[in-house]
């Protein structure tokens, strides 16, 4: 009796109920068999109606459901599209069996790995890359010492990450806009920021284009398309996405590039930026310097994924893992990523594996949380400079003589730049009140007046090297 | 309930602008518009007048949950008017980047109650972008719009007035309009101002307030307060929707022979101290009223400044009639709110001090 009643309903409803209520009337294969007797064109019409995408629709057998060999695989419509379903409780594993492999071109000794794919670099570019890496290293050492001697208030080195800095910069065009974290001065150096300009910012003197407002290493240059560093972690990531969107709207042959560390990837702004970049289809490169440490926090305390590279897929972003201490691999990866980002209007995530050889900054002594041996090993065995040097020497593009010439020249220039920057006077007092807004409002003009009054009464309270 | 009746009075025409100050806009006629339509008009004009301007945020594509962005996507295209993922820090961060490249980024935060994830971007990035770069960069093209304030049934998370947090941040501007005509002119000024601005829109007035709004492109200057009602016995200062309540109190006080001067601050940061100072030097009394909780509210800043500048002219302590120090309650909203009668009592107490 009951069956007859049910059969008076349209057959499609009946099997709909079966499928969705899982009443167990036979296996999936039985229901499919019955469905096959329906007029396929009716079913197709219903499921292609865009309105019904948001309702329960009839299961439609699709032959093009991908890897499903099973002839009984069925498909459901939900907002977001069709998805095959499975009767098994199957969780996607929290990690792959194997870690994502790391792209490299030069081995630890600077020899080209056989069959490696890479973008060819000219002698000129290769030699400039190497020279700039040496320059960066020398600048870091001299500034670090200057801070230790009390001549500078603060410094943060880039030691160990020279290849990431220089090679990525070399693969970009000058119109690509940079949103740095704070360990990427090499990008500025590549583009032409002088040693004197670095020193001026560190001393906050009147030639600092930041006008003495921020701590050392907070560089910025609109001429070189390098947005000013802010110490807040990962805040630059969503900014870069907005800038990339602007470049896309203006149809420029350029992308936005933003750098951050393994620590920065834990910030909410990382998630916000990647998701926005994917949805807005923004031409932006996210370059993560995964150097193993966020001050004293190792990556095992930072995340539980296989590094950064696997996170891209979660947002629908194409990603690659690179040996960050291999200048040629960095160059090739960034060069390729940039092409994709601009021509395909999409973001790319690049995880550059490396090691932070230096301390976090001059306020840190990293031997308190890691062994000096470990640091030394990375400095010697996996040094980005020596690997590139071996390669350019093997091409006949470099020699010991050029090496010592370069080093002594840079050292001299650097010490001179330091000396000059130290002697140059600070920006004058009105620079404290300008640029808060485009024009100082009344309250700031009033405050400047008051401060100047106070200085007259108590000059001893104020530094003598800030001109009034 | 009294509060609801009081609110419904807003429907009856709008706050008259006082005579005396330069105010050509107030004498112009226009079309009768409510607040969301006036804002919508401003956005249409902004996008029309600058091809490098963009409007984005959650749900703005279909017109927005308050209809402020109606018609924009259809007219200017999805490249310029678009929905974003549900992420305020992303919305504002993206807007800063867009503005930093020389565009006008007009960002919508769906409710001011949800602006806090973007607070870091606003305070540490937007507000300092120009200063920290030595004026090499700026994000002046950024305007953040958010509906704020009591709505009768909004509870904790659809009623907040967070303006005080932002008034404490050098480098941004904070603007709050009181009516449709004001909103259109002020919003256009905010969008075109070369500094990042946070623009709080009194959501209660989106439909309730109706006013003649000139149809052309016009701007009302920032950091200029307006005396919207002249008087001699006491100065009242407020902004946004609260001014309607304050005006009702002024009308009733007048029946008892008290002449009230009412000032719309409009821009809270940087605020027009001179106009308020001049008024208090004339009246000798000050009352400030805002929906936000009294402790640490912006009324405290106004009070402290006026005390410094007008101490010898004051006949009575500065009075603040504000929201209470609780999260914004639902059932208890009428008790929480700074009502007309609370204000009226304070006017009388102050005048009779």
PDB file of C-alpha atoms in Angstrom, chain A residues 177 179 209-211 213-214 218 220-223 225-230 232-250 267-273 275-276 279-280 282 431-439 441-443 446-447, chain B residues 51-52 54 56 78-103 117 120-121 124-125 127 129-138 169-173 193-196 223 269-274 309:
ATOM      1  CA  UNK A 177      56.447  48.769  -5.644  1.00  0.00           C
ATOM      2  CA  UNK A 179      56.313  46.928   0.897  1.00  0.00           C
ATOM      3  CA  UNK A 209      64.437  61.631   3.823  1.00  0.00           C
ATOM      4  CA  UNK A 210      62.381  60.350   6.749  1.00  0.00           C
ATOM      5  CA  UNK A 211      63.208  63.594   8.586  1.00  0.00           C
ATOM      6  CA  UNK A 213      61.189  60.653  12.856  1.00  0.00           C
ATOM      7  CA  UNK A 214      61.871  56.916  13.135  1.00  0.00           C
ATOM      8  CA  UNK A 218      63.208  52.284   9.007  1.00  0.00           C
ATOM      9  CA  UNK A 220      61.861  54.508   2.733  1.00  0.00           C
ATOM     10  CA  UNK A 221      62.269  55.996  -0.710  1.00  0.00           C
ATOM     11  CA  UNK A 222      59.518  57.105  -3.031  1.00  0.00           C
ATOM     12  CA  UNK A 223      62.091  57.632  -5.775  1.00  0.00           C
ATOM     13  CA  UNK A 225      59.374  52.779  -5.019  1.00  0.00           C
ATOM     14  CA  UNK A 226      60.144  51.414  -1.564  1.00  0.00           C
ATOM     15  CA  UNK A 227      57.486  52.208   1.012  1.00  0.00           C
ATOM     16  CA  UNK A 228      58.762  53.330   4.393  1.00  0.00           C
ATOM     17  CA  UNK A 229      59.336  50.585   6.932  1.00  0.00           C
ATOM     18  CA  UNK A 230      57.016  50.395   9.914  1.00  0.00           C
ATOM     19  CA  UNK A 232      54.433  46.694  13.163  1.00  0.00           C
ATOM     20  CA  UNK A 233      54.543  43.138  11.865  1.00  0.00           C
ATOM     21  CA  UNK A 234      52.750  42.175   8.655  1.00  0.00           C
ATOM     22  CA  UNK A 235      50.694  45.384   8.447  1.00  0.00           C
ATOM     23  CA  UNK A 236      52.309  46.009   5.063  1.00  0.00           C
ATOM     24  CA  UNK A 237      50.759  42.888   3.560  1.00  0.00           C
ATOM     25  CA  UNK A 238      47.221  44.141   2.969  1.00  0.00           C
ATOM     26  CA  UNK A 239      48.644  47.525   1.942  1.00  0.00           C
ATOM     27  CA  UNK A 240      50.601  45.770  -0.803  1.00  0.00           C
ATOM     28  CA  UNK A 241      47.424  44.144  -2.086  1.00  0.00           C
ATOM     29  CA  UNK A 242      45.706  47.521  -2.422  1.00  0.00           C
ATOM     30  CA  UNK A 243      48.729  48.900  -4.228  1.00  0.00           C
ATOM     31  CA  UNK A 244      48.756  45.900  -6.559  1.00  0.00           C
ATOM     32  CA  UNK A 245      45.103  46.472  -7.339  1.00  0.00           C
ATOM     33  CA  UNK A 246      45.927  50.054  -8.266  1.00  0.00           C
ATOM     34  CA  UNK A 247      48.665  48.879 -10.638  1.00  0.00           C
ATOM     35  CA  UNK A 248      46.226  46.463 -12.230  1.00  0.00           C
ATOM     36  CA  UNK A 249      43.607  49.186 -12.679  1.00  0.00           C
ATOM     37  CA  UNK A 250      46.209  51.425 -14.269  1.00  0.00           C
ATOM     38  CA  UNK A 267      49.551  37.785  12.114  1.00  0.00           C
ATOM     39  CA  UNK A 268      45.927  38.354  11.134  1.00  0.00           C
ATOM     40  CA  UNK A 269      47.067  40.747   8.426  1.00  0.00           C
ATOM     41  CA  UNK A 270      48.752  37.814   6.649  1.00  0.00           C
ATOM     42  CA  UNK A 271      45.468  35.970   6.410  1.00  0.00           C
ATOM     43  CA  UNK A 272      43.592  39.137   5.461  1.00  0.00           C
ATOM     44  CA  UNK A 273      46.075  40.017   2.737  1.00  0.00           C
ATOM     45  CA  UNK A 275      42.557  36.217   1.009  1.00  0.00           C
ATOM     46  CA  UNK A 276      42.054  39.686  -0.437  1.00  0.00           C
ATOM     47  CA  UNK A 279      39.661  37.492  -4.423  1.00  0.00           C
ATOM     48  CA  UNK A 280      40.758  40.805  -5.947  1.00  0.00           C
ATOM     49  CA  UNK A 282      45.817  41.387  -7.451  1.00  0.00           C
ATOM     50  CA  UNK A 431      59.889  68.845  11.458  1.00  0.00           C
ATOM     51  CA  UNK A 432      58.378  67.462  14.621  1.00  0.00           C
ATOM     52  CA  UNK A 433      55.096  69.184  13.804  1.00  0.00           C
ATOM     53  CA  UNK A 434      54.957  69.020  10.027  1.00  0.00           C
ATOM     54  CA  UNK A 435      53.482  66.103   8.062  1.00  0.00           C
ATOM     55  CA  UNK A 436      51.188  64.912  10.861  1.00  0.00           C
ATOM     56  CA  UNK A 437      48.607  66.277   8.456  1.00  0.00           C
ATOM     57  CA  UNK A 438      49.184  67.842   5.058  1.00  0.00           C
ATOM     58  CA  UNK A 439      49.070  71.212   6.824  1.00  0.00           C
ATOM     59  CA  UNK A 441      46.291  72.274  12.300  1.00  0.00           C
ATOM     60  CA  UNK A 442      45.815  74.968  14.934  1.00  0.00           C
ATOM     61  CA  UNK A 443      46.450  72.681  17.897  1.00  0.00           C
ATOM     62  CA  UNK A 446      49.878  76.155  19.372  1.00  0.00           C
ATOM     63  CA  UNK A 447      51.912  73.245  20.744  1.00  0.00           C
TER      64      UNK A 447
ATOM     65  CA  UNK B  51      37.948  58.326 -12.071  1.00  0.00           C
ATOM     66  CA  UNK B  52      40.581  57.085  -9.626  1.00  0.00           C
ATOM     67  CA  UNK B  54      36.838  53.411  -5.433  1.00  0.00           C
ATOM     68  CA  UNK B  56      34.368  48.939  -1.344  1.00  0.00           C
ATOM     69  CA  UNK B  78      32.568  46.274 -10.465  1.00  0.00           C
ATOM     70  CA  UNK B  79      36.205  47.278 -10.791  1.00  0.00           C
ATOM     71  CA  UNK B  80      35.521  50.457  -8.869  1.00  0.00           C
ATOM     72  CA  UNK B  81      32.652  49.442  -6.611  1.00  0.00           C
ATOM     73  CA  UNK B  82      32.990  45.972  -5.133  1.00  0.00           C
ATOM     74  CA  UNK B  83      32.348  43.646  -2.252  1.00  0.00           C
ATOM     75  CA  UNK B  84      35.254  42.592  -0.115  1.00  0.00           C
ATOM     76  CA  UNK B  85      35.747  39.517   2.026  1.00  0.00           C
ATOM     77  CA  UNK B  86      34.470  39.828   5.587  1.00  0.00           C
ATOM     78  CA  UNK B  87      37.611  41.229   7.151  1.00  0.00           C
ATOM     79  CA  UNK B  88      37.859  44.790   8.439  1.00  0.00           C
ATOM     80  CA  UNK B  89      41.638  44.751   8.821  1.00  0.00           C
ATOM     81  CA  UNK B  90      41.858  43.639   5.212  1.00  0.00           C
ATOM     82  CA  UNK B  91      39.379  46.240   4.028  1.00  0.00           C
ATOM     83  CA  UNK B  92      41.213  49.139   5.651  1.00  0.00           C
ATOM     84  CA  UNK B  93      44.692  47.729   4.921  1.00  0.00           C
ATOM     85  CA  UNK B  94      43.771  47.301   1.264  1.00  0.00           C
ATOM     86  CA  UNK B  95      42.316  50.814   1.254  1.00  0.00           C
ATOM     87  CA  UNK B  96      45.529  52.257   2.651  1.00  0.00           C
ATOM     88  CA  UNK B  97      47.541  50.603  -0.113  1.00  0.00           C
ATOM     89  CA  UNK B  98      45.153  51.869  -2.754  1.00  0.00           C
ATOM     90  CA  UNK B  99      45.280  55.400  -1.313  1.00  0.00           C
ATOM     91  CA  UNK B 100      49.066  55.252  -1.043  1.00  0.00           C
ATOM     92  CA  UNK B 101      49.166  54.878  -4.826  1.00  0.00           C
ATOM     93  CA  UNK B 102      47.273  58.127  -5.280  1.00  0.00           C
ATOM     94  CA  UNK B 103      43.708  56.827  -5.462  1.00  0.00           C
ATOM     95  CA  UNK B 117      40.008  44.797  13.799  1.00  0.00           C
ATOM     96  CA  UNK B 120      45.880  48.783  14.084  1.00  0.00           C
ATOM     97  CA  UNK B 121      45.823  49.657  10.398  1.00  0.00           C
ATOM     98  CA  UNK B 124      49.737  52.508  13.127  1.00  0.00           C
ATOM     99  CA  UNK B 125      49.581  52.739   9.373  1.00  0.00           C
ATOM    100  CA  UNK B 127      47.633  57.921  10.743  1.00  0.00           C
ATOM    101  CA  UNK B 129      51.893  57.053   6.828  1.00  0.00           C
ATOM    102  CA  UNK B 130      52.838  60.588   5.860  1.00  0.00           C
ATOM    103  CA  UNK B 131      54.770  61.523   8.990  1.00  0.00           C
ATOM    104  CA  UNK B 132      56.964  58.431   9.227  1.00  0.00           C
ATOM    105  CA  UNK B 133      57.940  58.644   5.577  1.00  0.00           C
ATOM    106  CA  UNK B 134      59.063  62.259   5.788  1.00  0.00           C
ATOM    107  CA  UNK B 135      56.150  63.149   3.475  1.00  0.00           C
ATOM    108  CA  UNK B 136      57.495  60.889   0.724  1.00  0.00           C
ATOM    109  CA  UNK B 137      54.273  58.907   0.938  1.00  0.00           C
ATOM    110  CA  UNK B 138      50.760  59.527   2.172  1.00  0.00           C
ATOM    111  CA  UNK B 169      45.132  59.530  17.137  1.00  0.00           C
ATOM    112  CA  UNK B 170      47.210  62.329  15.619  1.00  0.00           C
ATOM    113  CA  UNK B 171      47.215  62.036  11.861  1.00  0.00           C
ATOM    114  CA  UNK B 172      43.602  61.176  11.113  1.00  0.00           C
ATOM    115  CA  UNK B 173      40.454  63.283  11.077  1.00  0.00           C
ATOM    116  CA  UNK B 193      40.703  66.049   2.093  1.00  0.00           C
ATOM    117  CA  UNK B 194      44.362  65.071   1.694  1.00  0.00           C
ATOM    118  CA  UNK B 195      44.363  63.234   5.038  1.00  0.00           C
ATOM    119  CA  UNK B 196      42.845  59.907   6.081  1.00  0.00           C
ATOM    120  CA  UNK B 223      37.279  71.626  11.420  1.00  0.00           C
ATOM    121  CA  UNK B 269      39.556  65.880  15.226  1.00  0.00           C
ATOM    122  CA  UNK B 270      40.970  68.454  14.724  1.00  0.00           C
ATOM    123  CA  UNK B 271      38.155  70.297  16.492  1.00  0.00           C
ATOM    124  CA  UNK B 272      37.213  73.964  16.256  1.00  0.00           C
ATOM    125  CA  UNK B 273      38.105  75.223  19.734  1.00  0.00           C
ATOM    126  CA  UNK B 274      37.770  78.858  18.729  1.00  0.00           C
ATOM    127  CA  UNK B 309      40.581  78.874  27.979  1.00  0.00           C
TER     128      UNK B 309
END
